[in-house]
């Protein structure tokens, strides 16, 4: 049996069917999980290439998951544009693309399971209230954890983090530890608009897709402890993690749609690929290679130890 067990014809997976047998594939399976909030920019391409080469170097699979979980932030056509850019750059994925927008029932099932175990509770607090009352404006102060205050109605569902001090070893950045009660507090799993929160969806989907290696940008390093906490509560296997440096503007802010990072131009082809490889500290061939040859050459020489062990690296303006 492989991670596809429990697959139904439309390509969705039954996550809890596969967890029941506790089968963890010993072979490598990684993924790239873009949010379709805009076209690929250099920063997101770094995550695509890093996860792709790490998988190919291990002879493993590389999946693509479109994290279209947040309709208000989604840009129409962006998901297709991202997939076309990956194809144009020869970053060919395995299996079917998974779309989070089609998986609400699986997120609901995971929430039900946590609710059965008494691990989630309704919360009435607005973001603003948490900002005003929370420790450092971010840590949830626990206002609703023993019941909704009189006269208030539930907005979100939060998961309890009691005593969760999570330690893990990032493959690049090394030991990392987060004391969830002190640094995060109980966190939201179902948002006020009824949608599953990113932390829940990513954990359910990584398990459902049999992902055992996560390679992504270091902007998500701080989410990892929350995800490991959820994996433990749901009895799911924890993947290994490697957080890549993110491409940053000169002022240190991450390249993103919000900071007006330009879309990549796939017509640049191998020249663009070489810039990504250089960013990731990887060797470059002397000879001119086309994209397919270049990825093969790079996968054969992929060395994660050469990736700069930094959270962010500035790139030239206009990158
Ligand atoms: N969808 C997230 C993003 O585009 C990435 C999620 C992940 O890799 O876990 O930032």
PDB file of N, CA, C and O in Angstrom, residues 1-8 10-24 29 65 98-100 102-113 200-211 230-231 234-237:
ATOM      1  N   UNK A   1       0.847  -1.200   0.000  1.00  0.00           N
ATOM      2  CA  UNK A   1       0.000   0.000   0.000  1.00  0.00           C
ATOM      3  C   UNK A   1       0.880   1.246   0.000  1.00  0.00           C
ATOM      4  O   UNK A   1       1.890   1.291   0.663  1.00  0.00           O
ATOM      5  N   UNK A   2       0.475   2.228  -0.736  1.00  0.00           N
ATOM      6  CA  UNK A   2       1.223   3.471  -0.683  1.00  0.00           C
ATOM      7  C   UNK A   2       0.334   4.554  -0.094  1.00  0.00           C
ATOM      8  O   UNK A   2      -0.766   4.317   0.356  1.00  0.00           O
ATOM      9  N   UNK A   3       0.831   5.767  -0.101  1.00  0.00           N
ATOM     10  CA  UNK A   3       0.090   6.873   0.499  1.00  0.00           C
ATOM     11  C   UNK A   3      -1.214   7.173  -0.222  1.00  0.00           C
ATOM     12  O   UNK A   3      -1.999   7.974   0.235  1.00  0.00           O
ATOM     13  N   UNK A   4      -1.420   6.542  -1.375  1.00  0.00           N
ATOM     14  CA  UNK A   4      -2.633   6.809  -2.127  1.00  0.00           C
ATOM     15  C   UNK A   4      -3.788   5.943  -1.658  1.00  0.00           C
ATOM     16  O   UNK A   4      -4.888   6.048  -2.174  1.00  0.00           O
ATOM     17  N   UNK A   5      -3.488   5.063  -0.744  1.00  0.00           N
ATOM     18  CA  UNK A   5      -4.543   4.182  -0.281  1.00  0.00           C
ATOM     19  C   UNK A   5      -5.666   5.028   0.291  1.00  0.00           C
ATOM     20  O   UNK A   5      -5.427   6.043   0.941  1.00  0.00           O
ATOM     21  N   UNK A   6      -6.864   4.663  -0.001  1.00  0.00           N
ATOM     22  CA  UNK A   6      -7.972   5.494   0.436  1.00  0.00           C
ATOM     23  C   UNK A   6      -8.316   6.538  -0.602  1.00  0.00           C
ATOM     24  O   UNK A   6      -9.196   7.354  -0.398  1.00  0.00           O
ATOM     25  N   UNK A   7      -7.616   6.521  -1.751  1.00  0.00           N
ATOM     26  CA  UNK A   7      -7.907   7.512  -2.778  1.00  0.00           C
ATOM     27  C   UNK A   7      -9.282   7.254  -3.368  1.00  0.00           C
ATOM     28  O   UNK A   7      -9.697   6.110  -3.538  1.00  0.00           O
ATOM     29  N   UNK A   8     -10.000   8.286  -3.652  1.00  0.00           N
ATOM     30  CA  UNK A   8     -11.291   8.145  -4.323  1.00  0.00           C
ATOM     31  C   UNK A   8     -11.134   8.710  -5.726  1.00  0.00           C
ATOM     32  O   UNK A   8     -10.182   9.418  -6.004  1.00  0.00           O
ATOM     33  N   UNK A  10     -12.097  11.077  -7.558  1.00  0.00           N
ATOM     34  CA  UNK A  10     -11.853  12.480  -7.887  1.00  0.00           C
ATOM     35  C   UNK A  10     -10.523  12.981  -7.348  1.00  0.00           C
ATOM     36  O   UNK A  10     -10.225  14.162  -7.412  1.00  0.00           O
ATOM     37  N   UNK A  11      -9.718  12.078  -6.829  1.00  0.00           N
ATOM     38  CA  UNK A  11      -8.376  12.474  -6.417  1.00  0.00           C
ATOM     39  C   UNK A  11      -8.310  12.959  -4.983  1.00  0.00           C
ATOM     40  O   UNK A  11      -7.257  13.285  -4.492  1.00  0.00           O
ATOM     41  N   UNK A  12      -9.448  13.040  -4.317  1.00  0.00           N
ATOM     42  CA  UNK A  12      -9.391  13.416  -2.894  1.00  0.00           C
ATOM     43  C   UNK A  12      -8.945  12.198  -2.096  1.00  0.00           C
ATOM     44  O   UNK A  12      -9.008  11.080  -2.567  1.00  0.00           O
ATOM     45  N   UNK A  13      -8.480  12.468  -0.896  1.00  0.00           N
ATOM     46  CA  UNK A  13      -8.026  11.348  -0.074  1.00  0.00           C
ATOM     47  C   UNK A  13      -8.843  11.293   1.197  1.00  0.00           C
ATOM     48  O   UNK A  13      -9.331  12.291   1.687  1.00  0.00           O
ATOM     49  N   UNK A  14      -8.943  10.088   1.745  1.00  0.00           N
ATOM     50  CA  UNK A  14      -9.573   9.919   3.059  1.00  0.00           C
ATOM     51  C   UNK A  14      -8.461   9.865   4.084  1.00  0.00           C
ATOM     52  O   UNK A  14      -7.886   8.813   4.323  1.00  0.00           O
ATOM     53  N   UNK A  15      -8.101  10.973   4.673  1.00  0.00           N
ATOM     54  CA  UNK A  15      -6.918  10.940   5.521  1.00  0.00           C
ATOM     55  C   UNK A  15      -7.011   9.947   6.650  1.00  0.00           C
ATOM     56  O   UNK A  15      -6.089   9.205   6.916  1.00  0.00           O
ATOM     57  N   UNK A  16      -8.165   9.907   7.317  1.00  0.00           N
ATOM     58  CA  UNK A  16      -8.199   9.093   8.532  1.00  0.00           C
ATOM     59  C   UNK A  16      -8.229   7.604   8.221  1.00  0.00           C
ATOM     60  O   UNK A  16      -7.864   6.795   9.045  1.00  0.00           O
ATOM     61  N   UNK A  17      -8.641   7.241   7.003  1.00  0.00           N
ATOM     62  CA  UNK A  17      -8.569   5.832   6.619  1.00  0.00           C
ATOM     63  C   UNK A  17      -7.108   5.396   6.584  1.00  0.00           C
ATOM     64  O   UNK A  17      -6.742   4.339   7.059  1.00  0.00           O
ATOM     65  N   UNK A  18      -6.232   6.265   6.038  1.00  0.00           N
ATOM     66  CA  UNK A  18      -4.847   5.830   5.945  1.00  0.00           C
ATOM     67  C   UNK A  18      -4.128   5.929   7.282  1.00  0.00           C
ATOM     68  O   UNK A  18      -3.207   5.188   7.542  1.00  0.00           O
ATOM     69  N   UNK A  19      -4.578   6.847   8.160  1.00  0.00           N
ATOM     70  CA  UNK A  19      -3.890   6.906   9.447  1.00  0.00           C
ATOM     71  C   UNK A  19      -4.168   5.660  10.268  1.00  0.00           C
ATOM     72  O   UNK A  19      -3.349   5.225  11.041  1.00  0.00           O
ATOM     73  N   UNK A  20      -5.353   5.106  10.074  1.00  0.00           N
ATOM     74  CA  UNK A  20      -5.776   3.998  10.904  1.00  0.00           C
ATOM     75  C   UNK A  20      -4.751   2.875  10.852  1.00  0.00           C
ATOM     76  O   UNK A  20      -4.507   2.213  11.851  1.00  0.00           O
ATOM     77  N   UNK A  21      -4.117   2.674   9.696  1.00  0.00           N
ATOM     78  CA  UNK A  21      -3.173   1.564   9.593  1.00  0.00           C
ATOM     79  C   UNK A  21      -1.749   2.004   9.948  1.00  0.00           C
ATOM     80  O   UNK A  21      -0.822   1.207   9.920  1.00  0.00           O
ATOM     81  N   UNK A  22      -1.584   3.319  10.263  1.00  0.00           N
ATOM     82  CA  UNK A  22      -0.279   3.839  10.710  1.00  0.00           C
ATOM     83  C   UNK A  22       0.851   3.442   9.766  1.00  0.00           C
ATOM     84  O   UNK A  22       1.939   3.069  10.177  1.00  0.00           O
ATOM     85  N   UNK A  23       0.540   3.510   8.464  1.00  0.00           N
ATOM     86  CA  UNK A  23       1.585   3.157   7.506  1.00  0.00           C
ATOM     87  C   UNK A  23       2.328   4.423   7.118  1.00  0.00           C
ATOM     88  O   UNK A  23       1.723   5.385   6.661  1.00  0.00           O
ATOM     89  N   UNK A  24       3.615   4.449   7.375  1.00  0.00           N
ATOM     90  CA  UNK A  24       4.410   5.596   6.959  1.00  0.00           C
ATOM     91  C   UNK A  24       5.331   5.121   5.851  1.00  0.00           C
ATOM     92  O   UNK A  24       6.074   4.172   6.017  1.00  0.00           O
ATOM     93  N   UNK A  29       8.689  11.611   0.109  1.00  0.00           N
ATOM     94  CA  UNK A  29       7.626  12.319  -0.593  1.00  0.00           C
ATOM     95  C   UNK A  29       7.551  13.762  -0.083  1.00  0.00           C
ATOM     96  O   UNK A  29       7.261  14.001   1.078  1.00  0.00           O
ATOM     97  N   UNK A  65       0.425  21.123  -4.165  1.00  0.00           N
ATOM     98  CA  UNK A  65      -0.872  21.339  -3.522  1.00  0.00           C
ATOM     99  C   UNK A  65      -1.192  22.828  -3.599  1.00  0.00           C
ATOM    100  O   UNK A  65      -0.379  23.657  -3.175  1.00  0.00           O
ATOM    101  N   UNK A  98      -3.466  18.705  -5.656  1.00  0.00           N
ATOM    102  CA  UNK A  98      -4.527  18.699  -4.640  1.00  0.00           C
ATOM    103  C   UNK A  98      -4.951  20.149  -4.382  1.00  0.00           C
ATOM    104  O   UNK A  98      -4.093  21.026  -4.231  1.00  0.00           O
ATOM    105  N   UNK A  99      -6.242  20.399  -4.362  1.00  0.00           N
ATOM    106  CA  UNK A  99      -6.769  21.754  -4.122  1.00  0.00           C
ATOM    107  C   UNK A  99      -7.431  21.778  -2.746  1.00  0.00           C
ATOM    108  O   UNK A  99      -8.381  21.035  -2.501  1.00  0.00           O
ATOM    109  N   UNK A 100      -6.958  22.653  -1.886  1.00  0.00           N
ATOM    110  CA  UNK A 100      -7.530  22.697  -0.536  1.00  0.00           C
ATOM    111  C   UNK A 100      -8.996  23.125  -0.546  1.00  0.00           C
ATOM    112  O   UNK A 100      -9.747  22.748   0.341  1.00  0.00           O
ATOM    113  N   UNK A 102     -11.271  22.028  -2.100  1.00  0.00           N
ATOM    114  CA  UNK A 102     -12.177  20.875  -2.264  1.00  0.00           C
ATOM    115  C   UNK A 102     -12.145  19.938  -1.065  1.00  0.00           C
ATOM    116  O   UNK A 102     -12.665  18.822  -1.141  1.00  0.00           O
ATOM    117  N   UNK A 103     -11.518  20.353   0.007  1.00  0.00           N
ATOM    118  CA  UNK A 103     -11.266  19.395   1.084  1.00  0.00           C
ATOM    119  C   UNK A 103     -11.891  19.771   2.425  1.00  0.00           C
ATOM    120  O   UNK A 103     -11.499  19.260   3.469  1.00  0.00           O
ATOM    121  N   UNK A 104     -12.893  20.630   2.376  1.00  0.00           N
ATOM    122  CA  UNK A 104     -13.497  21.127   3.620  1.00  0.00           C
ATOM    123  C   UNK A 104     -13.957  19.977   4.517  1.00  0.00           C
ATOM    124  O   UNK A 104     -13.827  20.046   5.743  1.00  0.00           O
ATOM    125  N   UNK A 105     -14.486  18.902   3.916  1.00  0.00           N
ATOM    126  CA  UNK A 105     -15.030  17.822   4.758  1.00  0.00           C
ATOM    127  C   UNK A 105     -13.923  17.123   5.578  1.00  0.00           C
ATOM    128  O   UNK A 105     -14.178  16.641   6.686  1.00  0.00           O
ATOM    129  N   UNK A 106     -12.714  17.102   5.031  1.00  0.00           N
ATOM    130  CA  UNK A 106     -11.630  16.440   5.765  1.00  0.00           C
ATOM    131  C   UNK A 106     -11.164  17.305   6.939  1.00  0.00           C
ATOM    132  O   UNK A 106     -10.796  16.795   7.989  1.00  0.00           O
ATOM    133  N   UNK A 107     -11.188  18.628   6.713  1.00  0.00           N
ATOM    134  CA  UNK A 107     -10.810  19.524   7.809  1.00  0.00           C
ATOM    135  C   UNK A 107     -11.883  19.449   8.900  1.00  0.00           C
ATOM    136  O   UNK A 107     -11.574  19.450  10.095  1.00  0.00           O
ATOM    137  N   UNK A 108     -13.151  19.363   8.481  1.00  0.00           N
ATOM    138  CA  UNK A 108     -14.246  19.263   9.450  1.00  0.00           C
ATOM    139  C   UNK A 108     -14.120  17.963  10.245  1.00  0.00           C
ATOM    140  O   UNK A 108     -14.349  17.934  11.465  1.00  0.00           O
ATOM    141  N   UNK A 109     -13.725  16.873   9.569  1.00  0.00           N
ATOM    142  CA  UNK A 109     -13.582  15.586  10.265  1.00  0.00           C
ATOM    143  C   UNK A 109     -12.481  15.662  11.321  1.00  0.00           C
ATOM    144  O   UNK A 109     -12.612  15.126  12.425  1.00  0.00           O
ATOM    145  N   UNK A 110     -11.395  16.347  10.975  1.00  0.00           N
ATOM    146  CA  UNK A 110     -10.302  16.476  11.946  1.00  0.00           C
ATOM    147  C   UNK A 110     -10.764  17.315  13.149  1.00  0.00           C
ATOM    148  O   UNK A 110     -10.469  16.985  14.302  1.00  0.00           O
ATOM    149  N   UNK A 111     -11.524  18.371  12.868  1.00  0.00           N
ATOM    150  CA  UNK A 111     -12.038  19.206  13.966  1.00  0.00           C
ATOM    151  C   UNK A 111     -12.972  18.411  14.860  1.00  0.00           C
ATOM    152  O   UNK A 111     -12.936  18.540  16.086  1.00  0.00           O
ATOM    153  N   UNK A 112     -13.805  17.589  14.222  1.00  0.00           N
ATOM    154  CA  UNK A 112     -14.735  16.775  15.019  1.00  0.00           C
ATOM    155  C   UNK A 112     -13.979  15.848  15.949  1.00  0.00           C
ATOM    156  O   UNK A 112     -14.341  15.645  17.101  1.00  0.00           O
ATOM    157  N   UNK A 113     -12.927  15.280  15.398  1.00  0.00           N
ATOM    158  CA  UNK A 113     -12.144  14.364  16.212  1.00  0.00           C
ATOM    159  C   UNK A 113     -11.521  15.085  17.411  1.00  0.00           C
ATOM    160  O   UNK A 113     -11.536  14.595  18.549  1.00  0.00           O
ATOM    161  N   UNK A 200      -4.419  23.948  10.408  1.00  0.00           N
ATOM    162  CA  UNK A 200      -5.154  22.676  10.394  1.00  0.00           C
ATOM    163  C   UNK A 200      -5.087  22.039   9.009  1.00  0.00           C
ATOM    164  O   UNK A 200      -4.783  20.849   8.864  1.00  0.00           O
ATOM    165  N   UNK A 201      -5.361  22.839   7.986  1.00  0.00           N
ATOM    166  CA  UNK A 201      -5.422  22.292   6.627  1.00  0.00           C
ATOM    167  C   UNK A 201      -4.077  21.683   6.223  1.00  0.00           C
ATOM    168  O   UNK A 201      -4.016  20.590   5.638  1.00  0.00           O
ATOM    169  N   UNK A 202      -3.001  22.362   6.566  1.00  0.00           N
ATOM    170  CA  UNK A 202      -1.691  21.887   6.130  1.00  0.00           C
ATOM    171  C   UNK A 202      -1.348  20.557   6.804  1.00  0.00           C
ATOM    172  O   UNK A 202      -0.780  19.648   6.188  1.00  0.00           O
ATOM    173  N   UNK A 203      -1.747  20.419   8.060  1.00  0.00           N
ATOM    174  CA  UNK A 203      -1.453  19.178   8.794  1.00  0.00           C
ATOM    175  C   UNK A 203      -2.292  18.014   8.242  1.00  0.00           C
ATOM    176  O   UNK A 203      -1.787  16.913   7.995  1.00  0.00           O
ATOM    177  N   UNK A 204      -3.567  18.277   8.023  1.00  0.00           N
ATOM    178  CA  UNK A 204      -4.440  17.226   7.469  1.00  0.00           C
ATOM    179  C   UNK A 204      -3.943  16.813   6.079  1.00  0.00           C
ATOM    180  O   UNK A 204      -3.847  15.622   5.766  1.00  0.00           O
ATOM    181  N   UNK A 205      -3.577  17.800   5.263  1.00  0.00           N
ATOM    182  CA  UNK A 205      -3.199  17.482   3.890  1.00  0.00           C
ATOM    183  C   UNK A 205      -1.810  16.858   3.778  1.00  0.00           C
ATOM    184  O   UNK A 205      -1.591  15.959   2.966  1.00  0.00           O
ATOM    185  N   UNK A 206      -0.862  17.325   4.576  1.00  0.00           N
ATOM    186  CA  UNK A 206       0.456  16.682   4.524  1.00  0.00           C
ATOM    187  C   UNK A 206       0.304  15.196   4.865  1.00  0.00           C
ATOM    188  O   UNK A 206       0.898  14.334   4.214  1.00  0.00           O
ATOM    189  N   UNK A 207      -0.516  14.899   5.864  1.00  0.00           N
ATOM    190  CA  UNK A 207      -0.707  13.489   6.245  1.00  0.00           C
ATOM    191  C   UNK A 207      -1.472  12.744   5.156  1.00  0.00           C
ATOM    192  O   UNK A 207      -1.113  11.624   4.772  1.00  0.00           O
ATOM    193  N   UNK A 208      -2.509  13.367   4.625  1.00  0.00           N
ATOM    194  CA  UNK A 208      -3.331  12.688   3.620  1.00  0.00           C
ATOM    195  C   UNK A 208      -2.522  12.378   2.360  1.00  0.00           C
ATOM    196  O   UNK A 208      -2.745  11.372   1.700  1.00  0.00           O
ATOM    197  N   UNK A 209      -1.587  13.259   2.041  1.00  0.00           N
ATOM    198  CA  UNK A 209      -0.776  13.050   0.843  1.00  0.00           C
ATOM    199  C   UNK A 209       0.473  12.219   1.136  1.00  0.00           C
ATOM    200  O   UNK A 209       1.286  11.998   0.246  1.00  0.00           O
ATOM    201  N   UNK A 210       0.627  11.793   2.374  1.00  0.00           N
ATOM    202  CA  UNK A 210       1.785  10.966   2.725  1.00  0.00           C
ATOM    203  C   UNK A 210       3.099  11.733   2.647  1.00  0.00           C
ATOM    204  O   UNK A 210       4.155  11.163   2.380  1.00  0.00           O
ATOM    205  N   UNK A 211       3.033  13.043   2.890  1.00  0.00           N
ATOM    206  CA  UNK A 211       4.249  13.872   2.814  1.00  0.00           C
ATOM    207  C   UNK A 211       5.136  13.564   4.020  1.00  0.00           C
ATOM    208  O   UNK A 211       4.694  13.681   5.161  1.00  0.00           O
ATOM    209  N   UNK A 230      -0.492  19.755  16.447  1.00  0.00           N
ATOM    210  CA  UNK A 230      -1.711  19.179  15.853  1.00  0.00           C
ATOM    211  C   UNK A 230      -1.485  17.742  15.389  1.00  0.00           C
ATOM    212  O   UNK A 230      -2.351  16.881  15.543  1.00  0.00           O
ATOM    213  N   UNK A 231      -0.310  17.496  14.789  1.00  0.00           N
ATOM    214  CA  UNK A 231      -0.025  16.112  14.363  1.00  0.00           C
ATOM    215  C   UNK A 231      -0.113  15.169  15.561  1.00  0.00           C
ATOM    216  O   UNK A 231      -0.684  14.079  15.468  1.00  0.00           O
ATOM    217  N   UNK A 234      -3.705  14.611  16.672  1.00  0.00           N
ATOM    218  CA  UNK A 234      -4.483  13.822  15.702  1.00  0.00           C
ATOM    219  C   UNK A 234      -3.863  12.444  15.445  1.00  0.00           C
ATOM    220  O   UNK A 234      -4.392  11.662  14.650  1.00  0.00           O
ATOM    221  N   UNK A 235      -2.749  12.166  16.087  1.00  0.00           N
ATOM    222  CA  UNK A 235      -2.094  10.867  15.904  1.00  0.00           C
ATOM    223  C   UNK A 235      -1.504  10.697  14.514  1.00  0.00           C
ATOM    224  O   UNK A 235      -1.514   9.606  13.941  1.00  0.00           O
ATOM    225  N   UNK A 236      -0.979  11.777  13.954  1.00  0.00           N
ATOM    226  CA  UNK A 236      -0.409  11.731  12.603  1.00  0.00           C
ATOM    227  C   UNK A 236       1.112  11.706  12.660  1.00  0.00           C
ATOM    228  O   UNK A 236       1.704  12.278  13.576  1.00  0.00           O
ATOM    229  N   UNK A 237       1.738  11.093  11.660  1.00  0.00           N
ATOM    230  CA  UNK A 237       3.206  11.099  11.645  1.00  0.00           C
ATOM    231  C   UNK A 237       3.737  12.509  11.370  1.00  0.00           C
ATOM    232  O   UNK A 237       3.098  13.282  10.653  1.00  0.00           O
TER     233      UNK A 237
END
